[in-house]
Coordinates of C-alpha atoms in Angstrom, one line a residue:
X1 CA 100.3 6.9 49.8
X2 CA 100.0 10.6 49.3
X3 CA 99.7 10.1 45.6
X4 CA 96.9 7.4 46.1
X5 CA 95.0 9.6 48.5
X6 CA 95.2 12.5 46.1
X7 CA 93.9 10.3 43.3
X8 CA 91.0 9.1 45.4
X9 CA 90.2 12.6 46.4
X10 CA 90.1 13.5 42.7
X11 CA 87.7 10.7 42.0
X12 CA 85.3 11.8 44.7
X13 CA 85.5 15.5 43.9
X14 CA 82.0 17.2 43.5
X15 CA 80.9 17.6 39.9
X16 CA 80.5 21.1 38.6
X17 CA 77.0 22.6 38.8
X18 CA 74.8 22.3 35.6
X19 CA 74.8 25.2 33.3
X20 CA 71.6 27.3 33.4
X21 CA 69.2 26.7 30.4
X22 CA 68.3 29.6 28.2
X23 CA 64.9 31.3 28.8
X24 CA 63.7 30.2 25.3
X25 CA 64.4 26.5 26.0
X26 CA 62.4 26.7 29.3
X27 CA 59.4 28.1 27.5
X28 CA 59.4 25.4 24.7
X29 CA 58.2 22.5 27.0
X30 CA 55.0 24.3 28.2
X31 CA 54.3 25.6 24.7
X32 CA 54.5 22.1 23.2
X33 CA 52.2 20.8 25.9
X34 CA 49.7 23.5 25.3
X35 CA 49.8 22.9 21.6
X36 CA 49.2 19.2 22.1
X37 CA 46.2 19.9 24.4
X38 CA 44.8 22.4 21.8
X39 CA 45.1 19.8 19.1
X40 CA 43.4 17.2 21.2
X41 CA 40.6 19.6 22.1
X42 CA 40.1 20.5 18.4
X43 CA 39.9 16.8 17.5
X44 CA 37.3 16.2 20.2
X45 CA 35.3 19.2 19.0
X46 CA 35.4 17.9 15.5
X47 CA 34.2 14.4 16.7
X48 CA 31.4 16.0 18.6
X49 CA 30.3 18.0 15.6
X50 CA 30.4 14.9 13.4
X51 CA 28.4 13.0 16.0
X52 CA 25.7 15.7 16.1
X53 CA 25.3 15.8 12.3
X54 CA 25.3 12.0 12.1
X55 CA 22.6 11.7 14.7
X56 CA 20.5 14.3 13.0
X57 CA 20.6 12.5 9.6
X58 CA 20.0 9.2 11.4
X59 CA 16.9 10.5 13.0
X60 CA 15.7 12.0 9.6
X61 CA 16.2 8.5 8.0
X62 CA 14.2 6.9 10.8
X63 CA 11.3 9.3 10.0
X64 CA 11.5 8.4 6.3
X65 CA 11.5 4.7 7.3
X66 CA 8.3 5.2 9.2
X67 CA 6.8 6.9 6.1
X68 CA 7.9 4.0 4.0
X69 CA 6.3 1.5 6.4
X70 CA 3.1 3.5 6.3
X71 CA 2.9 3.4 2.5
X72 CA 3.6 -0.3 2.4
X73 CA 0.8 -0.9 4.9
X74 CA -1.6 1.1 2.8
X75 CA -0.7 -0.8 -0.3
X76 CA -1.0 -4.1 1.5
X77 CA -4.6 -3.2 2.7
X78 CA -5.6 -1.9 -0.8
X79 CA -4.3 -5.1 -2.5
X80 CA -6.1 -7.3 0.0
X81 CA -9.5 -5.7 -0.3
X82 CA -9.2 -5.2 -4.1
X83 CA -8.4 -8.9 -4.5
X84 CA -11.6 -9.8 -2.6
X85 CA -13.7 -7.4 -4.8
X86 CA -12.1 -8.7 -8.0
X87 CA -13.1 -12.2 -7.0
X88 CA -16.7 -11.2 -6.4
X89 CA -16.7 -9.4 -9.8
X90 CA -15.3 -12.4 -11.6
X91 CA -18.0 -14.6 -10.0
X92 CA -20.7 -12.1 -11.1
X93 CA -19.5 -12.5 -14.7
X94 CA -20.3 -16.2 -14.6
X95 CA -23.9 -15.7 -13.6
X96 CA -26.4 -17.0 -16.2
X97 CA -28.5 -14.1 -17.4
X98 CA -31.9 -14.9 -19.0
X99 CA -32.1 -14.2 -22.8
X100 CA -35.3 -12.2 -22.3
X101 CA -33.5 -9.6 -20.1
X102 CA -33.5 -6.0 -21.0
X103 CA -30.5 -5.4 -23.3
X104 CA -29.7 -2.0 -21.8
X105 CA -29.6 -3.4 -18.3
X106 CA -27.5 -6.2 -19.5
X107 CA -25.0 -3.9 -21.2
X108 CA -24.8 -1.7 -18.1
X109 CA -24.3 -4.8 -16.0
X110 CA -21.4 -6.1 -18.2
X111 CA -19.8 -2.6 -18.3
X112 CA -20.0 -2.1 -14.5
X113 CA -18.8 -5.7 -13.7
X114 CA -15.9 -5.5 -16.2
X115 CA -14.9 -2.1 -14.9
X116 CA -15.0 -3.4 -11.3
X117 CA -12.9 -6.4 -12.2
X118 CA -10.3 -4.4 -14.2
X119 CA -9.9 -1.6 -11.6
X120 CA -9.5 -4.0 -8.7
X121 CA -7.0 -6.2 -10.6
X122 CA -5.0 -3.0 -11.5
X123 CA -4.9 -2.0 -7.8
X124 CA -3.8 -5.5 -6.8
X125 CA -1.0 -5.7 -9.4
X126 CA 0.4 -2.2 -8.9
X127 CA 0.2 -2.5 -5.1
X128 CA 2.1 -5.8 -5.2
X129 CA 4.8 -4.2 -7.4
X130 CA 5.2 -1.2 -5.0
X131 CA 5.4 -3.5 -2.0
X132 CA 8.1 -5.6 -3.7
X133 CA 10.3 -2.9 -5.3
X134 CA 9.8 0.1 -3.1
X135 CA 11.8 -1.1 -0.1
X136 CA 14.5 -2.5 -2.4
X137 CA 15.0 0.9 -4.1
X138 CA 15.3 2.6 -0.8
X139 CA 17.6 0.0 0.7
X140 CA 20.0 -0.6 -2.1
X141 CA 20.4 2.9 -3.4
X142 CA 23.8 4.8 -3.3
X143 CA 22.7 7.4 -0.7
X144 CA 19.8 8.8 1.2
X145 CA 18.2 10.4 -1.8
X146 CA 17.0 7.0 -2.9
X147 CA 14.9 6.8 0.2
X148 CA 13.3 10.1 -0.7
X149 CA 12.7 9.0 -4.2
X150 CA 11.1 5.8 -3.1
X151 CA 8.7 7.6 -0.7
X152 CA 7.8 10.1 -3.4
X153 CA 6.9 7.4 -5.9
X154 CA 4.9 5.5 -3.4
X155 CA 3.0 8.6 -2.3
X156 CA 2.1 9.6 -5.9
X157 CA 1.1 6.0 -6.7
X158 CA -1.0 5.7 -3.6
X159 CA -3.2 8.6 -4.6
X160 CA -3.8 7.0 -8.0
X161 CA -4.5 3.6 -6.6
X162 CA -7.0 5.1 -4.1
X163 CA -8.9 6.6 -7.0
X164 CA -9.0 3.3 -8.9
X165 CA -10.1 1.5 -5.7
X166 CA -13.0 3.9 -5.2
X167 CA -14.0 3.6 -8.9
X168 CA -13.9 -0.2 -8.6
X169 CA -15.9 -0.2 -5.4
X170 CA -18.6 2.0 -7.1
X171 CA -18.7 -0.2 -10.1
X172 CA -19.1 -3.3 -7.9
X173 CA -22.1 -1.8 -6.1
X174 CA -23.6 -0.8 -9.4
X175 CA -23.1 -4.3 -10.7
X176 CA -24.7 -5.8 -7.6
X177 CA -27.8 -3.7 -8.1
X178 CA -28.1 -4.4 -11.8
X179 CA -27.8 -8.1 -11.5
X180 CA -30.7 -8.0 -9.1
X181 CA -32.8 -6.3 -11.7
X182 CA -31.8 -8.9 -14.2
X183 CA -32.6 -12.0 -12.1
X184 CA -35.5 -11.1 -9.8
X185 CA -39.0 -9.7 -10.1
X186 CA -39.9 -6.0 -9.7
X187 CA -40.8 -6.3 -6.0
X188 CA -37.7 -8.1 -5.0
X189 CA -35.5 -5.8 -7.1
X190 CA -36.9 -2.7 -5.4
X191 CA -36.4 -4.1 -2.0
X192 CA -32.8 -5.1 -2.5
X193 CA -32.0 -1.9 -4.3
X194 CA -33.4 0.2 -1.4
X195 CA -31.2 -1.8 1.0
X196 CA -28.2 -1.3 -1.2
X197 CA -28.8 2.4 -1.5
X198 CA -29.2 2.7 2.3
X199 CA -26.0 0.9 3.0
X200 CA -24.1 2.9 0.3
X201 CA -25.3 6.2 1.8
X202 CA -24.4 5.1 5.3
X203 CA -20.9 4.0 4.1
X204 CA -20.4 7.3 2.3
X205 CA -21.3 9.3 5.5
X206 CA -18.9 7.2 7.6
X207 CA -16.1 7.6 5.1
X208 CA -16.6 11.4 5.0
X209 CA -16.7 11.6 8.8
X210 CA -13.6 9.5 9.3
X211 CA -11.7 11.4 6.6
X212 CA -12.7 14.8 8.1
X213 CA -11.4 13.7 11.6
X214 CA -8.3 11.7 10.7
X215 CA -7.0 13.0 7.4
X216 CA -4.9 16.2 8.0
X217 CA -5.5 19.2 5.8
X218 CA -1.8 19.7 5.2
X219 CA 0.7 16.8 4.8
X220 CA 4.2 17.3 6.2
X221 CA 7.0 15.2 4.7
X222 CA 10.1 14.1 6.5
X223 CA 12.4 15.0 3.6
X224 CA 15.2 17.4 4.2
X225 CA 14.6 20.0 1.5
X226 CA 17.8 22.0 1.9
X227 CA 21.4 21.1 1.3
X228 CA 22.0 17.4 1.6
X229 CA 25.2 16.3 3.3
X230 CA 27.4 14.6 0.7
X231 CA 30.7 15.1 2.6
X232 CA 30.8 15.8 6.3
X233 CA 34.2 17.5 6.1
X234 CA 33.1 19.9 3.4
X235 CA 30.0 20.7 5.5
X236 CA 32.2 21.6 8.5
X237 CA 34.4 23.9 6.4
X238 CA 37.3 21.5 5.7
X239 CA 38.1 21.9 2.0
X240 CA 40.0 18.6 2.0
X241 CA 37.0 16.7 3.3
X242 CA 39.1 14.7 5.8
X243 CA 38.2 16.6 9.0
X244 CA 41.9 17.2 9.7
X245 CA 43.5 20.5 10.6
X246 CA 42.2 23.7 12.3
X247 CA 40.0 24.9 9.5
X248 CA 36.8 23.3 10.8
X249 CA 34.1 25.9 11.6
X250 CA 31.1 25.5 13.9
X251 CA 28.9 27.4 11.4
X252 CA 28.0 24.1 9.7
X253 CA 24.7 23.9 11.6
X254 CA 23.4 26.9 9.6
X255 CA 24.0 24.9 6.3
X256 CA 21.7 22.0 7.1

């Protein structure tokens, strides 16, 4: 019994106290936790920077999209009106002119009518091509530079087509006046010519007034004319371009 009691007492004997940890081991746990929190904060900061740059370029592309829509609307209006004027000019070519007409007036009539028809047909064809191919070039390009190129081509083409449209309109009015002198008597020709000149003068004054009030003196483009962002990681200072590590700098905003 004594031996059994001694064995039972040995089994229930208190365990020795744990050995104290070294001071370095105690400091490792908070240090690891602080490092993990620092890495998480750095990752969030990188994500916020990437979000800022992405939103900026998204807004810039939205502005370029509005510019693209504006040019497409202009080409659509130009092609519609030019098609109408081309139809009128082609109808004027089918008018029967008396053989006894003045040959100089007849020559001027044919030149003005042919110029009106050719100029308006040119505007219709080029405008249709721009409307078809401009958005496709901007949409299916490799990067955002294709949008800038599409807007640039449409802008330069628009200026040329506006000149051809104005020339075709002037030729159409001249053709309308000349055909009157070829078909009617002197009194009727003078009356219709005066009405035409009054309407042309009124139209010119209206165009100049509207252009003066609505057309800005200096055009501002939405194109980013400085460094384009090809790689977000390189922009933020990460040489690997992967946005990993602690070598990301907040100075990227000065490079845009």
